[in-house]
mmCIF file of C-alpha atoms in Angstrom:
data_model
loop_
_atom_site.group_PDB
_atom_site.id
_atom_site.type_symbol
_atom_site.label_atom_id
_atom_site.label_comp_id
_atom_site.label_asym_id
_atom_site.label_seq_id
_atom_site.Cartn_x
_atom_site.Cartn_y
_atom_site.Cartn_z
ATOM 1 C CA MET A 10 255.257 -32.700 0.422
ATOM 2 C CA ALA A 11 256.378 -31.799 -2.885
ATOM 3 C CA ARG A 12 259.461 -29.171 -3.117
ATOM 4 C CA GLU A 13 261.668 -27.765 -5.501
ATOM 5 C CA GLU A 14 264.858 -27.755 -3.700
ATOM 6 C CA HIS A 15 268.209 -26.435 -4.897
ATOM 7 C CA GLN A 16 271.868 -26.536 -3.655
ATOM 8 C CA LEU A 17 273.011 -22.768 -3.898
ATOM 9 C CA GLU A 18 276.582 -21.364 -2.685
ATOM 10 C CA GLY A 19 276.768 -24.121 0.016
ATOM 11 C CA LEU A 20 273.110 -23.647 1.008
ATOM 12 C CA ASN A 21 269.748 -25.134 0.606
ATOM 13 C CA PHE A 22 267.126 -23.141 -1.332
ATOM 14 C CA GLU A 23 263.477 -23.995 -1.605
ATOM 15 C CA GLN A 24 260.971 -22.203 -3.554
ATOM 16 C CA ARG A 25 257.606 -21.861 -5.048
ATOM 17 C CA HIS A 26 255.297 -19.411 -6.654
ATOM 18 C CA GLY A 27 251.678 -19.174 -7.499
ATOM 19 C CA LYS A 28 248.610 -17.387 -7.167
ATOM 20 C CA ALA A 29 246.208 -17.393 -4.035
ATOM 21 C CA ARG A 30 242.565 -16.764 -3.488
ATOM 22 C CA VAL A 31 241.396 -16.704 -7.099
ATOM 23 C CA ARG A 32 237.714 -16.526 -6.537
ATOM 24 C CA VAL A 33 235.423 -18.245 -9.314
ATOM 25 C CA ALA A 34 232.026 -18.931 -9.724
ATOM 26 C CA ARG A 35 230.874 -21.420 -12.534
ATOM 27 C CA VAL A 36 227.064 -21.717 -13.475
ATOM 28 C CA TRP A 37 225.740 -24.751 -15.310
ATOM 29 C CA ARG A 38 222.144 -24.671 -17.002
ATOM 30 C CA ASP A 39 220.401 -27.581 -17.999
ATOM 31 C CA THR A 40 218.127 -26.687 -20.797
ATOM 32 C CA LYS A 41 215.928 -29.698 -20.289
ATOM 33 C CA SER A 42 214.981 -29.418 -16.765
ATOM 34 C CA GLY A 43 215.539 -25.644 -16.495
ATOM 35 C CA ASN A 44 217.520 -26.237 -13.428
ATOM 36 C CA HIS A 45 220.721 -24.272 -12.821
ATOM 37 C CA TYR A 46 223.682 -25.457 -10.958
ATOM 38 C CA MET A 47 226.572 -23.581 -9.496
ATOM 39 C CA VAL A 48 229.675 -23.422 -7.277
ATOM 40 C CA GLU A 49 231.897 -20.832 -5.965
ATOM 41 C CA TRP A 50 235.287 -21.861 -5.457
ATOM 42 C CA ASN A 51 238.268 -20.172 -3.975
ATOM 43 C CA VAL A 52 241.462 -21.491 -5.713
ATOM 44 C CA SER A 53 245.116 -21.127 -4.450
ATOM 45 C CA ILE A 54 247.926 -22.460 -6.654
ATOM 46 C CA SER A 55 251.536 -22.977 -6.104
ATOM 47 C CA LEU A 56 254.082 -24.130 -8.682
ATOM 48 C CA LEU A 57 257.139 -25.949 -7.776
ATOM 49 C CA SER A 58 259.176 -25.125 -11.014
ATOM 50 C CA ASP A 59 262.831 -24.756 -12.389
ATOM 51 C CA CYS A 60 263.065 -21.010 -12.121
ATOM 52 C CA LEU A 61 266.231 -20.593 -10.241
ATOM 53 C CA ASN A 62 267.657 -17.902 -12.305
ATOM 54 C CA ALA A 63 264.823 -15.315 -11.310
ATOM 55 C CA TYR A 64 266.246 -15.549 -7.651
ATOM 56 C CA VAL A 65 269.971 -15.506 -8.472
ATOM 57 C CA ARG A 66 270.269 -13.947 -11.983
ATOM 58 C CA ASP A 67 267.578 -11.499 -12.491
ATOM 59 C CA ASP A 68 266.388 -13.618 -15.533
ATOM 60 C CA ASN A 69 262.684 -14.256 -15.726
ATOM 61 C CA SER A 70 262.486 -16.132 -18.792
ATOM 62 C CA ASP A 71 261.268 -19.395 -16.718
ATOM 63 C CA ILE A 72 258.463 -18.011 -14.600
ATOM 64 C CA VAL A 73 254.799 -18.502 -15.255
ATOM 65 C CA ALA A 74 253.497 -14.933 -14.150
ATOM 66 C CA THR A 75 250.980 -15.328 -11.407
ATOM 67 C CA ASP A 76 248.610 -13.350 -13.443
ATOM 68 C CA THR A 77 248.741 -16.304 -16.068
ATOM 69 C CA ILE A 78 248.120 -18.680 -13.209
ATOM 70 C CA LYS A 79 244.742 -16.542 -12.263
ATOM 71 C CA ASN A 80 243.668 -16.474 -15.847
ATOM 72 C CA THR A 81 244.132 -19.941 -16.340
ATOM 73 C CA VAL A 82 241.654 -20.687 -13.321
ATOM 74 C CA TYR A 83 239.283 -18.884 -15.400
ATOM 75 C CA VAL A 84 239.788 -20.266 -18.734
ATOM 76 C CA LYS A 85 239.674 -23.853 -17.463
ATOM 77 C CA ALA A 86 236.476 -23.373 -15.656
ATOM 78 C CA LYS A 87 234.850 -22.016 -18.779
ATOM 79 C CA GLU A 88 236.139 -25.353 -20.489
ATOM 80 C CA CYS A 89 234.422 -27.325 -17.977
ATOM 81 C CA THR A 90 231.186 -27.802 -19.795
ATOM 82 C CA GLU A 91 229.752 -30.240 -17.245
ATOM 83 C CA GLN A 92 229.592 -30.303 -13.628
ATOM 84 C CA LEU A 93 232.345 -31.415 -11.615
ATOM 85 C CA SER A 94 233.669 -31.521 -8.153
ATOM 86 C CA ALA A 95 236.173 -29.296 -6.650
ATOM 87 C CA GLU A 96 238.849 -32.318 -6.491
ATOM 88 C CA LYS A 97 238.406 -32.919 -10.105
ATOM 89 C CA PHE A 98 238.969 -29.282 -10.873
ATOM 90 C CA ALA A 99 241.885 -29.339 -8.475
ATOM 91 C CA VAL A 100 243.682 -32.263 -10.507
ATOM 92 C CA LEU A 101 242.738 -30.665 -13.953
ATOM 93 C CA LEU A 102 244.521 -27.516 -13.233
ATOM 94 C CA GLY A 103 247.399 -29.420 -11.725
ATOM 95 C CA THR A 104 247.715 -31.470 -14.485
ATOM 96 C CA HIS A 105 247.606 -28.551 -16.814
ATOM 97 C CA PHE A 106 250.223 -26.651 -15.276
ATOM 98 C CA THR A 107 252.547 -29.801 -15.080
ATOM 99 C CA SER A 108 252.150 -30.747 -18.608
ATOM 100 C CA PHE A 109 251.666 -27.251 -20.509
ATOM 101 C CA TYR A 110 255.050 -25.780 -18.735
ATOM 102 C CA LYS A 111 258.339 -27.962 -19.381
ATOM 103 C CA GLN A 112 260.001 -26.263 -16.002
ATOM 104 C CA VAL A 113 256.888 -26.998 -13.864
ATOM 105 C CA THR A 114 257.486 -30.179 -11.786
ATOM 106 C CA ALA A 115 254.544 -30.178 -9.612
ATOM 107 C CA ALA A 116 251.488 -27.930 -8.728
ATOM 108 C CA ILE A 117 249.872 -27.739 -5.502
ATOM 109 C CA VAL A 118 246.134 -26.972 -5.845
ATOM 110 C CA ASN A 119 244.003 -25.912 -2.922
ATOM 111 C CA ILE A 120 240.337 -25.230 -3.151
ATOM 112 C CA VAL A 121 237.721 -24.030 -0.594
ATOM 113 C CA GLU A 122 234.190 -24.188 -1.892
ATOM 114 C CA LYS A 123 231.482 -21.969 -0.423
ATOM 115 C CA PRO A 124 228.539 -23.507 0.759
ATOM 116 C CA TRP A 125 225.851 -22.491 -1.679
ATOM 117 C CA GLU A 126 222.755 -24.753 -1.445
ATOM 118 C CA ARG A 127 219.582 -24.975 -3.198
ATOM 119 C CA VAL A 128 216.450 -23.253 -1.989
ATOM 120 C CA LEU A 129 213.405 -24.828 -1.253
ATOM 121 C CA ILE A 130 210.326 -23.163 -1.540
ATOM 122 C CA ASP A 131 206.988 -25.138 -0.452
ATOM 123 C CA GLY A 132 208.943 -28.376 -0.310
ATOM 124 C CA GLN A 133 210.194 -27.930 -3.795
ATOM 125 C CA GLN A 134 213.668 -27.545 -5.050
ATOM 126 C CA HIS A 135 214.090 -24.154 -6.705
ATOM 127 C CA GLN A 136 215.561 -24.126 -10.345
ATOM 128 C CA HIS A 137 218.005 -21.319 -9.765
ATOM 129 C CA GLY A 138 217.680 -20.032 -6.139
ATOM 130 C CA PHE A 139 220.499 -20.684 -3.566
ATOM 131 C CA GLN A 140 221.294 -19.787 -0.086
ATOM 132 C CA LEU A 141 224.285 -19.879 1.840
ATOM 133 C CA GLY A 142 225.059 -22.726 4.272
ATOM 134 C CA SER A 143 227.889 -23.153 6.763
ATOM 135 C CA GLU A 144 230.533 -25.645 6.514
ATOM 136 C CA ARG A 145 233.006 -25.440 3.640
ATOM 137 C CA HIS A 146 234.223 -28.080 1.480
ATOM 138 C CA THR A 147 237.972 -28.145 0.891
ATOM 139 C CA THR A 148 240.438 -29.936 -1.113
ATOM 140 C CA GLU A 149 244.255 -30.110 -1.881
ATOM 141 C CA ALA A 150 245.758 -31.829 -4.926
ATOM 142 C CA ILE A 151 249.501 -32.211 -5.395
ATOM 143 C CA VAL A 152 250.368 -33.048 -8.953
ATOM 144 C CA LYS A 153 253.587 -34.283 -10.174
ATOM 145 C CA LYS A 154 254.753 -34.175 -13.847
ATOM 146 C CA SER A 155 255.049 -37.894 -13.684
ATOM 147 C CA GLY A 156 251.377 -38.038 -13.149
ATOM 148 C CA GLY A 157 251.586 -39.001 -9.341
ATOM 149 C CA LEU A 158 249.046 -37.759 -7.100
ATOM 150 C CA GLN A 159 248.312 -37.011 -3.414
ATOM 151 C CA LEU A 160 244.792 -35.981 -3.134
ATOM 152 C CA THR A 161 242.922 -34.704 0.096
ATOM 153 C CA SER A 162 239.624 -33.563 0.872
ATOM 154 C CA GLY A 163 238.055 -31.828 4.070
ATOM 155 C CA VAL A 164 235.269 -29.963 5.947
ATOM 156 C CA GLU A 165 235.780 -26.704 7.786
ATOM 157 C CA ALA A 166 233.689 -25.164 10.511
ATOM 158 C CA LEU A 167 231.122 -28.256 10.877
ATOM 159 C CA SER A 168 229.260 -27.275 13.924
ATOM 160 C CA VAL A 169 227.486 -29.712 16.031
ATOM 161 C CA LEU A 170 225.931 -29.824 19.606
ATOM 162 C CA LYS A 171 223.976 -32.138 21.545
ATOM 163 C CA THR A 172 222.109 -31.198 24.913
ATOM 164 C CA THR A 173 222.977 -34.279 26.829
ATOM 165 C CA GLN A 174 224.454 -37.658 26.560
ATOM 166 C CA SER A 175 227.894 -36.409 27.345
ATOM 167 C CA GLY A 176 230.301 -36.442 30.223
ATOM 168 C CA PHE A 177 233.852 -36.360 31.738
ATOM 169 C CA GLU A 178 234.952 -38.344 34.555
ATOM 170 C CA GLY A 179 238.261 -39.880 35.701
ATOM 171 C CA PHE A 180 240.784 -37.326 34.619
ATOM 172 C CA VAL A 181 243.939 -36.419 36.347
ATOM 173 C CA ARG A 182 242.953 -34.547 39.605
ATOM 174 C CA ASP A 183 246.025 -32.253 41.328
ATOM 175 C CA LYS A 184 246.201 -29.235 43.022
ATOM 176 C CA TYR A 185 245.421 -27.321 40.012
ATOM 177 C CA THR A 186 242.094 -29.188 39.456
ATOM 178 C CA ALA A 187 238.970 -27.246 39.642
ATOM 179 C CA LEU A 188 236.651 -28.821 36.972
ATOM 180 C CA PRO A 189 234.098 -31.164 38.500
ATOM 181 C CA GLU A 190 233.440 -34.509 37.080
ATOM 182 C CA THR A 191 230.072 -35.056 35.469
ATOM 183 C CA ARG A 192 227.974 -37.514 33.470
ATOM 184 C CA GLU A 193 225.694 -34.743 32.229
ATOM 185 C CA ARG A 194 226.895 -31.858 30.258
ATOM 186 C CA MET A 195 226.516 -30.297 26.697
ATOM 187 C CA LEU A 196 228.854 -31.131 24.020
ATOM 188 C CA ALA A 197 229.485 -28.689 21.335
ATOM 189 C CA THR A 198 232.415 -28.551 18.646
ATOM 190 C CA GLU A 199 233.320 -27.175 15.350
ATOM 191 C CA VAL A 200 234.775 -30.093 13.440
ATOM 192 C CA THR A 201 237.938 -29.475 10.838
ATOM 193 C CA ALA A 202 238.312 -32.637 9.254
ATOM 194 C CA SER A 203 240.478 -33.695 6.118
ATOM 195 C CA TRP A 204 240.767 -37.319 4.598
ATOM 196 C CA LYS A 205 243.385 -38.568 2.163
ATOM 197 C CA TYR A 206 242.454 -40.761 -0.790
ATOM 198 C CA SER A 207 244.382 -43.876 -1.907
ATOM 199 C CA TYR A 208 244.889 -42.821 -5.238
ATOM 200 C CA GLU A 209 248.444 -42.464 -6.166
ATOM 201 C CA TYR A 210 248.247 -41.397 -9.902
ATOM 202 C CA VAL A 211 246.071 -38.735 -11.688
ATOM 203 C CA SER A 212 244.977 -41.688 -14.121
ATOM 204 C CA SER A 213 243.504 -44.006 -11.165
ATOM 205 C CA ILE A 214 240.936 -41.519 -10.016
ATOM 206 C CA PRO A 215 237.164 -42.271 -10.924
ATOM 207 C CA GLN A 216 236.026 -41.077 -13.948
ATOM 208 C CA ASN A 217 232.662 -39.784 -12.595
ATOM 209 C CA PRO A 218 233.159 -36.097 -12.555
ATOM 210 C CA LEU A 219 231.059 -35.438 -9.350
ATOM 211 C CA TYR A 220 232.558 -38.757 -7.506
ATOM 212 C CA PHE A 221 234.287 -36.580 -4.670
ATOM 213 C CA THR A 222 231.398 -34.328 -4.382
ATOM 214 C CA GLN A 223 229.111 -37.283 -3.403
ATOM 215 C CA ARG A 224 232.176 -38.848 -1.228
ATOM 216 C CA TYR A 225 232.400 -35.568 0.435
ATOM 217 C CA LEU A 226 228.555 -35.678 1.571
ATOM 218 C CA ASP A 227 228.747 -39.165 2.581
ATOM 219 C CA VAL A 228 231.940 -38.766 4.781
ATOM 220 C CA LYS A 229 230.312 -35.668 6.134
ATOM 221 C CA LYS A 230 227.137 -37.671 6.814
ATOM 222 C CA VAL A 231 229.066 -40.558 8.779
ATOM 223 C CA LEU A 232 231.079 -38.027 11.006
ATOM 224 C CA VAL A 233 227.733 -36.352 11.857
ATOM 225 C CA ASN A 234 226.044 -39.687 12.488
ATOM 226 C CA THR A 235 228.509 -41.084 14.744
ATOM 227 C CA PHE A 236 228.855 -37.879 16.650
ATOM 228 C CA PHE A 237 224.955 -37.862 17.657
ATOM 229 C CA GLY A 238 224.163 -41.379 17.446
ATOM 230 C CA PRO A 239 220.657 -42.895 16.783
ATOM 231 C CA PRO A 240 217.639 -40.229 16.518
ATOM 232 C CA LYS A 241 216.132 -41.637 19.964
ATOM 233 C CA GLY A 242 218.538 -41.767 22.745
ATOM 234 C CA GLY A 243 221.530 -40.870 20.807
ATOM 235 C CA VAL A 244 224.992 -42.298 21.980
ATOM 236 C CA TYR A 245 227.003 -41.558 25.202
ATOM 237 C CA SER A 246 230.328 -39.409 24.589
ATOM 238 C CA ALA A 247 232.574 -40.029 27.302
ATOM 239 C CA SER A 248 235.029 -37.471 26.275
ATOM 240 C CA VAL A 249 235.793 -35.412 23.044
ATOM 241 C CA GLN A 250 238.611 -37.812 22.432
ATOM 242 C CA SER A 251 236.517 -40.949 22.619
ATOM 243 C CA THR A 252 233.914 -39.293 20.324
ATOM 244 C CA LEU A 253 236.762 -38.000 17.857
ATOM 245 C CA PHE A 254 238.000 -41.771 17.365
ATOM 246 C CA GLN A 255 234.714 -43.305 16.924
ATOM 247 C CA MET A 256 233.967 -40.600 13.962
ATOM 248 C CA ALA A 257 237.574 -40.940 12.494
ATOM 249 C CA LYS A 258 237.034 -44.958 12.827
ATOM 250 C CA ALA A 259 233.532 -45.078 11.090
ATOM 251 C CA VAL A 260 234.760 -42.965 8.177
ATOM 252 C CA ILE A 261 238.044 -45.372 7.678
ATOM 253 C CA ASN A 262 235.465 -48.267 8.182
ATOM 254 C CA SER A 263 233.146 -46.970 5.570
ATOM 255 C CA PHE A 264 235.135 -45.982 2.766
ATOM 256 C CA PRO A 265 237.898 -48.133 1.465
ATOM 257 C CA ASP A 266 239.603 -45.594 -0.857
ATOM 258 C CA ILE A 267 240.034 -43.343 2.098
ATOM 259 C CA SER A 268 243.693 -44.179 3.484
ATOM 260 C CA ALA A 269 243.787 -41.621 6.551
ATOM 261 C CA ILE A 270 241.485 -38.835 8.184
ATOM 262 C CA ARG A 271 242.924 -36.111 10.579
ATOM 263 C CA LEU A 272 240.202 -34.379 13.005
ATOM 264 C CA LYS A 273 240.148 -31.185 14.778
ATOM 265 C CA MET A 274 237.683 -30.765 17.319
ATOM 266 C CA PRO A 275 237.901 -28.156 19.716
ATOM 267 C CA ASN A 276 235.482 -28.489 23.142
ATOM 268 C CA ILE A 277 233.634 -25.414 22.780
ATOM 269 C CA HIS A 278 232.307 -25.048 26.368
ATOM 270 C CA PHE A 279 228.691 -24.358 27.507
ATOM 271 C CA LEU A 280 228.879 -23.599 31.446
ATOM 272 C CA PRO A 281 225.915 -24.337 33.627
ATOM 273 C CA VAL A 282 225.283 -20.758 35.185
ATOM 274 C CA ASN A 283 224.774 -20.702 39.159
ATOM 275 C CA ILE A 284 224.251 -17.374 40.675
ATOM 276 C CA SER A 285 225.151 -16.108 44.091
ATOM 277 C CA SER A 286 222.639 -13.879 46.028
ATOM 278 C CA LYS A 287 223.111 -11.527 48.853
ATOM 279 C CA ASP A 288 222.593 -13.977 51.423
ATOM 280 C CA ASN A 289 225.024 -16.279 49.857
ATOM 281 C CA SER A 290 222.505 -18.971 48.886
ATOM 282 C CA ILE A 291 223.127 -20.125 45.184
ATOM 283 C CA VAL A 292 220.387 -20.437 42.301
ATOM 284 C CA LYS A 293 221.232 -23.521 40.537
ATOM 285 C CA PHE A 294 219.678 -23.756 37.076
ATOM 286 C CA ASN A 295 219.877 -27.636 36.916
ATOM 287 C CA ASP A 296 221.389 -28.223 33.467
ATOM 288 C CA ASP A 297 218.913 -25.474 31.717
ATOM 289 C CA VAL A 298 220.472 -22.359 31.559
ATOM 290 C CA TYR A 299 224.213 -22.079 30.359
ATOM 291 C CA LEU A 300 226.662 -19.453 29.527
ATOM 292 C CA PRO A 301 228.174 -20.127 25.912
ATOM 293 C CA THR A 302 231.916 -19.424 25.748
ATOM 294 C CA ASP A 303 234.268 -19.509 22.726
ATOM 295 C CA GLU A 304 237.396 -19.248 24.472
ATOM 296 C CA PRO A 305 239.443 -20.498 26.013
ATOM 297 C CA HIS A 306 238.380 -23.919 24.705
ATOM 298 C CA GLY A 307 239.602 -27.262 24.544
ATOM 299 C CA SER A 308 241.744 -28.327 21.786
ATOM 300 C CA ILE A 309 241.538 -31.946 20.595
ATOM 301 C CA GLU A 310 242.885 -33.333 17.283
ATOM 302 C CA ALA A 311 244.152 -36.862 16.196
ATOM 303 C CA THR A 312 244.821 -38.724 12.892
ATOM 304 C CA LEU A 313 243.974 -42.262 11.963
ATOM 305 C CA SER A 314 245.352 -43.938 9.197
ATOM 306 C CA ARG A 315 245.979 -47.396 7.781
ATOM 307 C CA PHE A 316 249.250 -49.078 8.589
ATOM 308 C CA TRP A 317 250.643 -48.054 5.261
ATOM 309 C CA SER A 318 249.350 -44.492 5.059
ATOM 310 C CA LYS A 319 250.248 -41.078 6.401
ATOM 311 C CA MET A 320 248.480 -37.764 6.054
#
């Protein structure tokens, strides 16, 4: 992680400043086709800069005002006359701040893209109509003055569920264990994933302005397809851990420019309902009626990376 660190009166001092939750929507209009394209981004920026005097001498002459940072987001969005990915916009902002201000040594830009999707009317894409989806596209670009780059993308709130082809057996049993073993259960989770690209310099990233948008869609497709398996029959999951590893490995094997992926997959439980009656008999619903629960839930996460890479 980039940092701005100083020795101060025998102590270490680290600082950064910026603007968080800058919300910006950008619309592009294609005059030939009549189609409109839009994104809504929530942008947060932290600058690592040599402005120590502001902290210790009441001298603000080296501070880039956070209001200026906010305004820059809007100006740069306006200057983007063609569609571009959230990743490209993050790199563009980071490059601006590190090149425009001599005291800024690095910029950390985080963007969360709201999932607006084009509406289908009678099977046809609407020219300017959009509806809100569910999962969110995320990115972080750390841009250094030298042009060095750390770029990650991700997805949040990707909810997936399958009603069969899941079990959990052979786990540790002791006096605290009440969970029965099973080869038949529902499996539900809300995937949070982040993956690191291998590009180490701003100059090395693909020039296609929508490259990372397509890569995001492709990674999401691999994650989902691996979770569910083939349309007929699916694929058996021996545990959330096993499924998580298969999903991570599929992404690493599918995309050479992704060097590491981190997955967080809570086990959101659907508990089979059994009802006790007055005569102590049990009404068992035989895996067809469940109690959905949000908490407590199992917490499973892991990182898979190529041997030379770290998240």
